[in-house]
mmCIF file of C-alpha atoms in Angstrom:
data_model
loop_
_atom_site.group_PDB
_atom_site.id
_atom_site.type_symbol
_atom_site.label_atom_id
_atom_site.label_comp_id
_atom_site.label_asym_id
_atom_site.label_seq_id
_atom_site.Cartn_x
_atom_site.Cartn_y
_atom_site.Cartn_z
ATOM 1 C CA MET A 627 -14.809 -28.743 -14.739
ATOM 2 C CA MET A 628 -13.367 -25.364 -13.747
ATOM 3 C CA VAL A 629 -11.122 -25.559 -10.682
ATOM 4 C CA ALA A 630 -11.504 -22.669 -8.239
ATOM 5 C CA VAL A 631 -8.247 -20.788 -7.769
ATOM 6 C CA ASN A 632 -6.886 -18.189 -5.368
ATOM 7 C CA LEU A 633 -7.602 -14.501 -5.888
ATOM 8 C CA LEU A 634 -5.437 -11.464 -5.262
ATOM 9 C CA LEU A 635 -7.639 -8.368 -5.314
ATOM 10 C CA ALA A 636 -4.913 -5.835 -6.085
ATOM 11 C CA ILE A 637 -5.754 -2.175 -5.616
ATOM 12 C CA ALA A 638 -3.883 -0.419 -8.426
ATOM 13 C CA SER A 639 -0.799 1.390 -7.166
ATOM 14 C CA ALA A 640 -0.906 5.172 -7.284
ATOM 15 C CA THR A 641 -0.475 8.195 -5.083
ATOM 16 C CA ALA A 642 -3.303 9.751 -3.128
ATOM 17 C CA VAL A 643 -1.828 13.229 -3.126
ATOM 18 C CA SER A 644 -1.021 13.980 -6.765
ATOM 19 C CA SER A 645 -2.001 12.969 -10.270
ATOM 20 C CA HIS A 646 -0.004 10.458 -12.272
ATOM 21 C CA ALA A 647 -0.684 7.448 -14.421
ATOM 22 C CA VAL A 648 -0.374 3.951 -13.032
ATOM 23 C CA ASP A 649 2.346 1.908 -14.722
ATOM 24 C CA THR A 650 0.334 -0.797 -16.436
ATOM 25 C CA LEU A 651 3.404 -2.997 -16.744
ATOM 26 C CA GLN A 652 3.200 -3.525 -13.000
ATOM 27 C CA VAL A 653 -0.290 -4.985 -12.936
ATOM 28 C CA GLU A 654 -1.545 -5.687 -16.444
ATOM 29 C CA THR A 655 -1.030 -9.444 -16.319
ATOM 30 C CA THR A 656 -2.277 -11.955 -13.835
ATOM 31 C CA ILE A 657 0.233 -13.680 -11.644
ATOM 32 C CA GLY A 658 0.096 -16.485 -14.176
ATOM 33 C CA LEU A 659 -2.475 -19.139 -13.655
ATOM 34 C CA VAL A 660 0.421 -21.599 -13.494
ATOM 35 C CA HIS A 661 0.844 -20.175 -10.015
ATOM 36 C CA GLY A 662 -2.827 -20.753 -9.240
ATOM 37 C CA ILE A 663 -3.656 -17.082 -8.765
ATOM 38 C CA ILE A 664 -6.156 -14.760 -10.412
ATOM 39 C CA ASN A 665 -5.057 -11.140 -10.074
ATOM 40 C CA SER A 666 -8.026 -8.785 -10.120
ATOM 41 C CA SER A 667 -6.499 -5.334 -10.563
ATOM 42 C CA THR A 668 -8.915 -2.726 -9.271
ATOM 43 C CA PRO A 669 -8.609 0.997 -10.026
ATOM 44 C CA TYR A 670 -10.129 3.467 -7.595
ATOM 45 C CA HIS A 671 -10.670 7.207 -7.402
ATOM 46 C CA ASN A 672 -7.629 9.106 -6.162
ATOM 47 C CA ASN A 673 -6.540 12.661 -5.351
ATOM 48 C CA ILE A 674 -9.333 15.215 -5.990
ATOM 49 C CA PHE A 675 -11.711 12.537 -7.306
ATOM 50 C CA GLY A 676 -11.301 10.120 -4.412
ATOM 51 C CA PHE A 677 -10.558 12.509 -1.547
ATOM 52 C CA PRO A 678 -11.946 15.930 -2.578
ATOM 53 C CA ASN A 679 -12.252 17.323 0.960
ATOM 54 C CA ALA A 680 -14.597 20.056 -0.266
ATOM 55 C CA CYS A 681 -16.085 22.736 1.972
ATOM 56 C CA GLY A 682 -19.631 21.926 0.927
ATOM 57 C CA GLN A 683 -19.191 18.250 1.661
ATOM 58 C CA ASP A 684 -17.759 18.998 5.071
ATOM 59 C CA GLU A 685 -20.559 21.395 6.022
ATOM 60 C CA ALA A 686 -23.146 18.834 4.901
ATOM 61 C CA GLY A 687 -21.472 16.081 6.925
ATOM 62 C CA GLU A 688 -20.657 14.157 3.745
ATOM 63 C CA ASN A 689 -16.873 14.537 3.616
ATOM 64 C CA VAL A 690 -16.025 10.863 3.166
ATOM 65 C CA ASN A 691 -13.099 9.081 1.534
ATOM 66 C CA MET A 692 -14.748 7.889 -1.654
ATOM 67 C CA GLY A 693 -11.563 6.168 -2.766
ATOM 68 C CA VAL A 694 -11.814 3.771 0.177
ATOM 69 C CA LEU A 695 -15.500 3.180 -0.565
ATOM 70 C CA ASP A 696 -14.430 2.245 -4.109
ATOM 71 C CA GLN A 697 -12.304 -0.520 -2.625
ATOM 72 C CA ARG A 698 -15.274 -1.846 -0.710
ATOM 73 C CA LEU A 699 -17.428 -1.816 -3.836
ATOM 74 C CA ALA A 700 -14.717 -3.718 -5.698
ATOM 75 C CA ALA A 701 -14.484 -6.345 -2.959
ATOM 76 C CA GLU A 702 -18.252 -6.822 -3.002
ATOM 77 C CA TRP A 703 -18.336 -7.146 -6.798
ATOM 78 C CA VAL A 704 -15.523 -9.673 -6.847
ATOM 79 C CA ARG A 705 -17.148 -11.672 -4.043
ATOM 80 C CA ASP A 706 -20.396 -11.836 -6.012
ATOM 81 C CA ASN A 707 -18.895 -12.574 -9.432
ATOM 82 C CA ILE A 708 -15.461 -14.159 -9.239
ATOM 83 C CA ALA A 709 -16.722 -17.745 -9.133
ATOM 84 C CA ALA A 710 -17.758 -17.321 -12.771
ATOM 85 C CA PHE A 711 -14.087 -16.719 -13.598
ATOM 86 C CA GLY A 712 -12.810 -19.671 -11.590
ATOM 87 C CA GLY A 713 -12.004 -17.779 -8.405
ATOM 88 C CA ASP A 714 -12.510 -19.108 -4.882
ATOM 89 C CA THR A 715 -14.266 -16.540 -2.685
ATOM 90 C CA SER A 716 -12.850 -18.163 0.444
ATOM 91 C CA ARG A 717 -9.332 -17.381 -0.776
ATOM 92 C CA MET A 718 -9.601 -13.679 -1.519
ATOM 93 C CA VAL A 719 -6.783 -11.419 -0.330
ATOM 94 C CA LEU A 720 -6.897 -7.620 -0.605
ATOM 95 C CA GLY A 721 -3.603 -5.889 -1.252
ATOM 96 C CA GLY A 722 -2.057 -2.684 -2.501
ATOM 97 C CA SER A 723 1.142 -0.697 -2.768
ATOM 98 C CA SER A 724 1.875 2.900 -1.813
ATOM 99 C CA ALA A 725 -1.411 4.855 -1.549
ATOM 100 C CA ALA A 726 -3.200 1.662 -2.549
ATOM 101 C CA ALA A 727 -2.103 0.237 0.788
ATOM 102 C CA SER A 728 -4.963 2.400 2.057
ATOM 103 C CA CYS A 729 -6.670 -0.976 2.055
ATOM 104 C CA ASP A 730 -5.304 -0.877 5.615
ATOM 105 C CA PHE A 731 -7.968 1.770 6.288
ATOM 106 C CA TYR A 732 -10.412 -0.781 4.874
ATOM 107 C CA SER A 733 -9.367 -3.267 7.566
ATOM 108 C CA TYR A 734 -10.457 -0.781 10.245
ATOM 109 C CA ALA A 735 -13.595 0.362 8.436
ATOM 110 C CA TYR A 736 -14.992 -3.186 8.110
ATOM 111 C CA PRO A 737 -13.730 -5.041 11.183
ATOM 112 C CA ASP A 738 -16.437 -7.702 11.192
ATOM 113 C CA ASP A 739 -17.180 -8.031 7.485
ATOM 114 C CA ALA A 740 -13.929 -7.709 5.580
ATOM 115 C CA ILE A 741 -15.063 -10.143 2.837
ATOM 116 C CA VAL A 742 -11.424 -11.127 2.232
ATOM 117 C CA SER A 743 -9.333 -13.594 4.242
ATOM 118 C CA GLY A 744 -6.148 -11.543 4.480
ATOM 119 C CA PHE A 745 -4.358 -8.318 3.547
ATOM 120 C CA ILE A 746 -1.116 -7.302 1.851
ATOM 121 C CA PHE A 747 0.342 -3.852 2.558
ATOM 122 C CA HIS A 748 3.296 -2.764 0.403
ATOM 123 C CA SER A 749 4.993 0.525 1.294
ATOM 124 C CA GLY A 750 1.969 2.037 2.991
ATOM 125 C CA CYS A 751 -0.344 1.723 6.006
ATOM 126 C CA THR A 752 -2.528 3.799 8.314
ATOM 127 C CA GLY A 753 0.510 5.849 9.313
ATOM 128 C CA HIS A 754 0.466 7.508 5.883
ATOM 129 C CA GLY A 755 -1.677 10.245 4.401
ATOM 130 C CA VAL A 756 -2.052 12.901 7.097
ATOM 131 C CA ASN A 757 -4.446 15.574 5.861
ATOM 132 C CA THR A 758 -3.095 19.110 6.300
ATOM 133 C CA ASP A 759 -5.821 20.930 4.332
ATOM 134 C CA LEU A 760 -8.096 21.480 7.308
ATOM 135 C CA ALA A 761 -9.575 24.618 5.725
ATOM 136 C CA HIS A 762 -10.627 22.711 2.577
ATOM 137 C CA THR A 763 -8.804 25.232 0.390
ATOM 138 C CA ASN A 764 -7.558 22.923 -2.349
ATOM 139 C CA PHE A 765 -10.930 21.918 -3.766
ATOM 140 C CA THR A 766 -12.168 25.512 -3.633
ATOM 141 C CA PHE A 767 -9.069 26.710 -5.480
ATOM 142 C CA VAL A 768 -9.740 24.249 -8.302
ATOM 143 C CA ALA A 769 -13.466 25.032 -8.365
ATOM 144 C CA GLU A 770 -12.805 28.766 -8.666
ATOM 145 C CA HIS A 771 -10.459 28.272 -11.600
ATOM 146 C CA LEU A 772 -12.960 26.039 -13.389
ATOM 147 C CA GLY A 773 -15.870 28.403 -12.850
ATOM 148 C CA CYS A 774 -17.745 25.926 -10.653
ATOM 149 C CA VAL A 775 -17.516 27.644 -7.285
ATOM 150 C CA ASP A 776 -20.650 28.095 -5.172
ATOM 151 C CA LEU A 777 -20.644 31.898 -4.817
ATOM 152 C CA SER A 778 -22.918 31.941 -1.774
ATOM 153 C CA LEU A 779 -20.548 29.581 -0.032
ATOM 154 C CA LYS A 780 -17.611 31.709 -1.137
ATOM 155 C CA ARG A 781 -19.158 34.830 0.425
ATOM 156 C CA ASN A 782 -20.054 33.135 3.684
ATOM 157 C CA SER A 783 -16.969 31.017 4.295
ATOM 158 C CA SER A 784 -13.809 33.066 4.364
ATOM 159 C CA ILE A 785 -11.671 30.005 4.984
ATOM 160 C CA CYS A 786 -12.711 28.716 1.575
ATOM 161 C CA ARG A 787 -11.059 31.653 -0.176
ATOM 162 C CA ASN A 788 -7.566 30.608 0.868
ATOM 163 C CA THR A 789 -5.318 28.836 -1.584
ATOM 164 C CA GLY A 790 -2.740 26.218 -0.825
ATOM 165 C CA GLN A 791 -0.569 23.545 -2.303
ATOM 166 C CA LEU A 792 -2.735 21.221 -4.339
ATOM 167 C CA LYS A 793 -2.544 17.888 -2.592
ATOM 168 C CA TRP A 794 -5.327 15.520 -1.642
ATOM 169 C CA THR A 795 -5.267 12.645 0.776
ATOM 170 C CA THR A 796 -7.594 10.771 3.091
ATOM 171 C CA VAL A 797 -9.506 12.708 5.745
ATOM 172 C CA ILE A 798 -10.828 11.572 9.104
ATOM 173 C CA ASP A 799 -14.473 10.887 8.296
ATOM 174 C CA LYS A 800 -15.101 8.363 11.122
ATOM 175 C CA ILE A 801 -16.456 5.977 8.495
ATOM 176 C CA THR A 802 -13.419 4.899 6.509
ATOM 177 C CA LYS A 803 -10.707 6.677 8.521
ATOM 178 C CA PHE A 804 -10.500 7.309 12.249
ATOM 179 C CA GLU A 805 -8.626 9.517 14.681
ATOM 180 C CA ASN A 806 -6.557 7.190 16.833
ATOM 181 C CA TYR A 807 -5.388 3.935 15.287
ATOM 182 C CA THR A 808 -3.249 2.980 18.247
ATOM 183 C CA LYS A 809 -6.287 3.112 20.524
ATOM 184 C CA ARG A 810 -8.523 1.338 18.004
ATOM 185 C CA THR A 811 -6.004 -1.431 17.431
ATOM 186 C CA LEU A 812 -5.405 -2.101 21.108
ATOM 187 C CA ALA A 813 -9.183 -2.125 21.628
ATOM 188 C CA GLY A 814 -9.554 -4.722 18.875
ATOM 189 C CA LYS A 815 -11.650 -2.452 16.646
ATOM 190 C CA TYR A 816 -10.255 -3.682 13.350
ATOM 191 C CA SER A 817 -10.156 -6.782 11.224
ATOM 192 C CA LYS A 818 -7.652 -9.102 12.858
ATOM 193 C CA LEU A 819 -7.086 -11.063 9.679
ATOM 194 C CA PRO A 820 -3.484 -12.047 8.884
ATOM 195 C CA ALA A 821 -1.456 -9.636 6.788
ATOM 196 C CA ILE A 822 1.787 -9.332 4.865
ATOM 197 C CA GLU A 823 3.494 -5.985 5.320
ATOM 198 C CA GLY A 824 6.799 -4.448 4.342
ATOM 199 C CA ALA A 825 8.807 -1.895 2.415
ATOM 200 C CA ASN A 826 11.760 -1.430 0.081
ATOM 201 C CA ALA A 827 15.240 -0.452 1.199
ATOM 202 C CA ASN A 828 15.584 2.604 -1.047
ATOM 203 C CA GLU A 829 12.000 3.841 -1.368
ATOM 204 C CA GLU A 830 12.753 7.538 -1.765
ATOM 205 C CA ALA A 831 15.183 7.065 -4.677
ATOM 206 C CA SER A 832 12.364 7.205 -7.223
ATOM 207 C CA LEU A 833 10.495 10.040 -5.512
ATOM 208 C CA ILE A 834 13.079 12.788 -5.183
ATOM 209 C CA THR A 835 13.323 15.769 -7.496
ATOM 210 C CA TRP A 836 16.023 15.134 -10.080
ATOM 211 C CA PRO A 837 19.140 16.703 -8.502
ATOM 212 C CA GLY A 838 20.957 17.669 -11.704
ATOM 213 C CA PRO A 839 24.712 18.351 -11.575
ATOM 214 C CA ALA A 840 24.625 18.682 -7.792
ATOM 215 C CA GLY A 841 24.242 14.931 -7.530
ATOM 216 C CA LEU A 842 22.288 12.807 -5.109
ATOM 217 C CA ASN A 843 22.065 13.139 -1.371
ATOM 218 C CA MET A 844 22.018 9.470 -0.428
ATOM 219 C CA THR A 845 21.768 10.300 3.272
ATOM 220 C CA TYR A 846 18.543 12.181 2.590
ATOM 221 C CA ILE A 847 17.195 9.291 0.493
ATOM 222 C CA HIS A 848 17.946 6.818 3.281
ATOM 223 C CA GLU A 849 16.433 8.975 6.011
ATOM 224 C CA LYS A 850 13.249 9.670 4.025
ATOM 225 C CA SER A 851 12.914 5.991 3.125
ATOM 226 C CA LEU A 852 13.038 5.198 6.828
ATOM 227 C CA SER A 853 10.738 7.928 8.113
ATOM 228 C CA VAL A 854 8.056 7.757 5.414
ATOM 229 C CA TYR A 855 7.920 4.061 4.510
ATOM 230 C CA ILE A 856 10.081 1.593 6.409
ATOM 231 C CA CYS A 857 9.516 2.740 9.976
ATOM 232 C CA PRO A 858 5.749 3.292 9.656
ATOM 233 C CA ALA A 859 5.548 -0.300 8.405
ATOM 234 C CA VAL A 860 7.661 -1.554 11.322
ATOM 235 C CA HIS A 861 5.615 0.444 13.852
ATOM 236 C CA HIS A 862 2.323 -0.687 12.322
ATOM 237 C CA THR A 863 3.389 -4.330 12.338
ATOM 238 C CA SER A 864 4.369 -4.021 15.988
ATOM 239 C CA LEU A 865 1.008 -2.419 16.752
ATOM 240 C CA ARG A 866 -0.819 -5.273 15.029
ATOM 241 C CA PHE A 867 1.218 -7.709 17.135
ATOM 242 C CA GLN A 868 0.051 -5.922 20.283
ATOM 243 C CA GLY A 869 -3.488 -6.251 18.942
ATOM 244 C CA ASP A 870 -2.970 -10.022 18.681
ATOM 245 C CA SER A 871 -2.821 -10.181 14.879
ATOM 246 C CA LEU A 872 -0.499 -12.186 12.653
ATOM 247 C CA THR A 873 1.695 -10.099 10.372
ATOM 248 C CA PHE A 874 4.433 -11.428 8.105
ATOM 249 C CA PHE A 875 7.048 -8.747 7.501
ATOM 250 C CA TYR A 876 9.224 -8.485 4.398
ATOM 251 C CA PHE A 877 12.086 -6.146 3.528
ATOM 252 C CA ASN A 878 13.077 -5.826 -0.112
ATOM 253 C CA GLU A 879 16.646 -5.170 -1.246
ATOM 254 C CA ALA A 880 16.307 -6.645 -4.755
ATOM 255 C CA ASN A 881 18.303 -4.550 -7.224
ATOM 256 C CA PHE A 882 18.217 -5.609 -10.876
ATOM 257 C CA SER A 883 19.394 -3.418 -13.737
ATOM 258 C CA SER A 884 16.359 -4.195 -15.888
ATOM 259 C CA ILE A 885 14.188 -2.497 -13.229
ATOM 260 C CA SER A 886 16.738 -0.179 -11.580
ATOM 261 C CA PRO A 887 19.156 0.802 -14.382
ATOM 262 C CA ARG A 888 20.904 3.583 -12.461
ATOM 263 C CA PRO A 889 23.366 2.245 -9.886
ATOM 264 C CA TRP A 890 21.990 4.425 -7.083
ATOM 265 C CA GLU A 891 18.327 3.470 -7.515
ATOM 266 C CA GLY A 892 18.359 0.120 -5.768
ATOM 267 C CA ALA A 893 15.059 -1.162 -4.374
ATOM 268 C CA TYR A 894 13.082 2.024 -4.972
ATOM 269 C CA HIS A 895 9.389 2.732 -4.385
ATOM 270 C CA THR A 896 7.240 0.170 -6.299
ATOM 271 C CA SER A 897 10.302 -1.572 -7.808
ATOM 272 C CA GLU A 898 9.109 -4.842 -6.268
ATOM 273 C CA LEU A 899 5.872 -4.879 -8.265
ATOM 274 C CA PRO A 900 7.356 -6.122 -11.567
ATOM 275 C CA LEU A 901 8.847 -9.013 -9.591
ATOM 276 C CA LEU A 902 5.623 -9.746 -7.767
ATOM 277 C CA PHE A 903 3.467 -9.601 -10.887
ATOM 278 C CA GLY A 904 5.973 -11.344 -13.139
ATOM 279 C CA THR A 905 6.338 -8.412 -15.546
ATOM 280 C CA TRP A 906 10.039 -7.731 -14.933
ATOM 281 C CA GLU A 907 10.986 -8.808 -18.468
ATOM 282 C CA ASP A 908 8.835 -6.006 -19.894
ATOM 283 C CA TYR A 909 11.000 -3.253 -18.422
ATOM 284 C CA GLY A 910 14.624 -2.628 -19.402
ATOM 285 C CA GLY A 911 15.404 -5.728 -21.403
ATOM 286 C CA PRO A 912 16.215 -9.310 -20.439
ATOM 287 C CA GLY A 913 16.651 -10.037 -16.774
ATOM 288 C CA THR A 914 18.823 -12.558 -14.986
ATOM 289 C CA SER A 915 18.230 -16.041 -13.674
ATOM 290 C CA VAL A 916 18.353 -14.677 -10.120
ATOM 291 C CA GLU A 917 15.720 -12.092 -11.051
ATOM 292 C CA ALA A 918 13.484 -14.858 -12.369
ATOM 293 C CA SER A 919 14.042 -16.831 -9.164
ATOM 294 C CA VAL A 920 13.188 -13.885 -6.918
ATOM 295 C CA SER A 921 10.030 -13.226 -8.938
ATOM 296 C CA GLY A 922 8.950 -16.860 -8.863
ATOM 297 C CA HIS A 923 9.666 -17.200 -5.151
ATOM 298 C CA TRP A 924 7.730 -14.049 -4.313
ATOM 299 C CA GLN A 925 4.717 -15.335 -6.206
ATOM 300 C CA ASP A 926 5.012 -18.766 -4.604
ATOM 301 C CA VAL A 927 5.018 -17.495 -1.020
ATOM 302 C CA TYR A 928 2.104 -15.152 -1.699
ATOM 303 C CA LEU A 929 0.210 -18.089 -3.131
ATOM 304 C CA GLU A 930 0.819 -19.984 0.109
ATOM 305 C CA PHE A 931 -0.512 -17.004 2.051
ATOM 306 C CA MET A 932 -3.663 -16.948 -0.066
ATOM 307 C CA LYS A 933 -4.198 -20.670 0.407
ATOM 308 C CA ASP A 934 -3.806 -20.457 4.178
ATOM 309 C CA PRO A 935 -3.143 -16.993 5.662
ATOM 310 C CA VAL A 936 -2.429 -18.412 9.116
ATOM 311 C CA ARG A 937 -0.235 -21.458 8.481
ATOM 312 C CA GLY A 938 0.879 -21.156 4.858
ATOM 313 C CA LEU A 939 3.939 -18.960 5.325
ATOM 314 C CA PRO A 940 5.257 -20.554 8.546
ATOM 315 C CA ARG A 941 5.166 -23.918 6.775
ATOM 316 C CA HIS A 942 7.520 -22.411 4.191
ATOM 317 C CA GLY A 943 9.950 -20.873 6.639
ATOM 318 C CA TRP A 944 8.494 -17.368 6.977
ATOM 319 C CA PRO A 945 7.530 -16.792 10.625
ATOM 320 C CA ALA A 946 5.016 -14.224 11.806
ATOM 321 C CA PHE A 947 6.327 -11.009 13.320
ATOM 322 C CA GLY A 948 7.458 -11.008 16.931
ATOM 323 C CA PRO A 949 9.502 -8.469 18.927
ATOM 324 C CA ASN A 950 12.635 -10.621 18.708
ATOM 325 C CA GLY A 951 11.711 -12.441 15.535
ATOM 326 C CA SER A 952 12.589 -12.402 11.864
ATOM 327 C CA ALA A 953 11.551 -10.720 8.634
ATOM 328 C CA LYS A 954 11.711 -12.033 5.088
ATOM 329 C CA LEU A 955 14.634 -10.378 3.283
ATOM 330 C CA MET A 956 14.151 -10.416 -0.485
ATOM 331 C CA GLY A 957 16.879 -10.214 -3.124
ATOM 332 C CA ALA A 958 19.767 -9.254 -0.845
ATOM 333 C CA ASN A 959 23.393 -9.711 -1.936
ATOM 334 C CA GLY A 960 22.533 -11.573 -5.108
ATOM 335 C CA GLY A 961 20.357 -14.116 -3.329
ATOM 336 C CA VAL A 962 16.676 -14.968 -3.567
ATOM 337 C CA SER A 963 15.488 -14.703 0.030
ATOM 338 C CA GLN A 964 16.629 -15.245 3.576
ATOM 339 C CA LEU A 965 15.562 -14.342 7.089
ATOM 340 C CA MET A 966 16.850 -11.240 8.842
ATOM 341 C CA ASP A 967 16.534 -10.151 12.454
ATOM 342 C CA ILE A 968 13.669 -7.677 12.701
ATOM 343 C CA SER A 969 15.688 -5.909 15.408
ATOM 344 C CA ILE A 970 17.938 -4.477 12.671
ATOM 345 C CA LEU A 971 15.040 -2.402 11.377
ATOM 346 C CA GLN A 972 13.634 -1.716 14.840
ATOM 347 C CA ASP A 973 16.959 -0.242 15.936
ATOM 348 C CA GLU A 974 17.063 2.061 12.902
ATOM 349 C CA CYS A 975 13.516 3.186 13.629
ATOM 350 C CA ALA A 976 13.961 3.691 17.364
ATOM 351 C CA GLY A 977 14.245 7.472 17.093
ATOM 352 C CA ILE A 978 11.539 7.956 14.480
ATOM 353 C CA PRO A 979 8.117 8.825 15.951
ATOM 354 C CA GLU A 980 5.017 6.821 15.223
ATOM 355 C CA THR A 981 2.317 8.571 13.212
ATOM 356 C CA TYR A 982 -0.950 6.959 14.266
ATOM 357 C CA GLY A 983 -2.364 9.459 16.735
#
């Protein structure tokens, strides 16, 4: 008899604003079935394919975030089919990292029918992805250069003749993304399912332009890590608390040379994924026993969350977020995990504005 196991529906990590390949080493394996988890890695349309923001779509009232709709389609397919693979539909958790944490938008788009029983947001939340291409110039620029432009539209819409930096991100379509998440959260207009949320200590280290002989500006890296990733996660977790939702906050400081070979890299953006998915040995050579322990522990606590999103983590010493509470600190100072005062991060974020509208 096949025993039903827990399911992590992982939205493949990528960036919404530019084109790059997903590192398959991060997600190509399941979080071994010895841990009782099936990992369903789900790609979705990104950048121009997922969030085209085209003039014609906007004028027709059809300017929607197709990348978020992809996530919904994936959740529906898994719900309808995963039992055939041994998965338990009552233990489905939707998670993603970076732009894939746009599954947070999903939690607001489907407040009463989320399908899943919990969420995991790594290095991303509704505070990310502010659209600045209000004139829809990027899609038109590409269309013109590929010979696909609608000439009648070009003649009649002068704003569509502008060119800009080619970046795509989610737009406010009032279907999958809304205008004021603070107001919506406090009004209870979102899925109040439990969530895990957090960020890495040195996020920006892998995202900066290579500095060359000038060397690194570590102050800049720290400040950008705070303003773009850490503090939005802290603010969002606090907002969910005000909305009467359980959120379990983590902060990752794990720094292993097989994943972060340069001494200044530290816990950079997405560096936690090889640990979470158990693929850390496939990177820069053999790891350490501590690395194996951090990886195993991370998988174990996420398994407990999938089994019981409300009580699983508190039973294992990870309390839900509270204003004067604790966060889960991963891989700090050569250790596996410990609790840290959430006030440490809140104090660092005190002067950084929230970005929810």
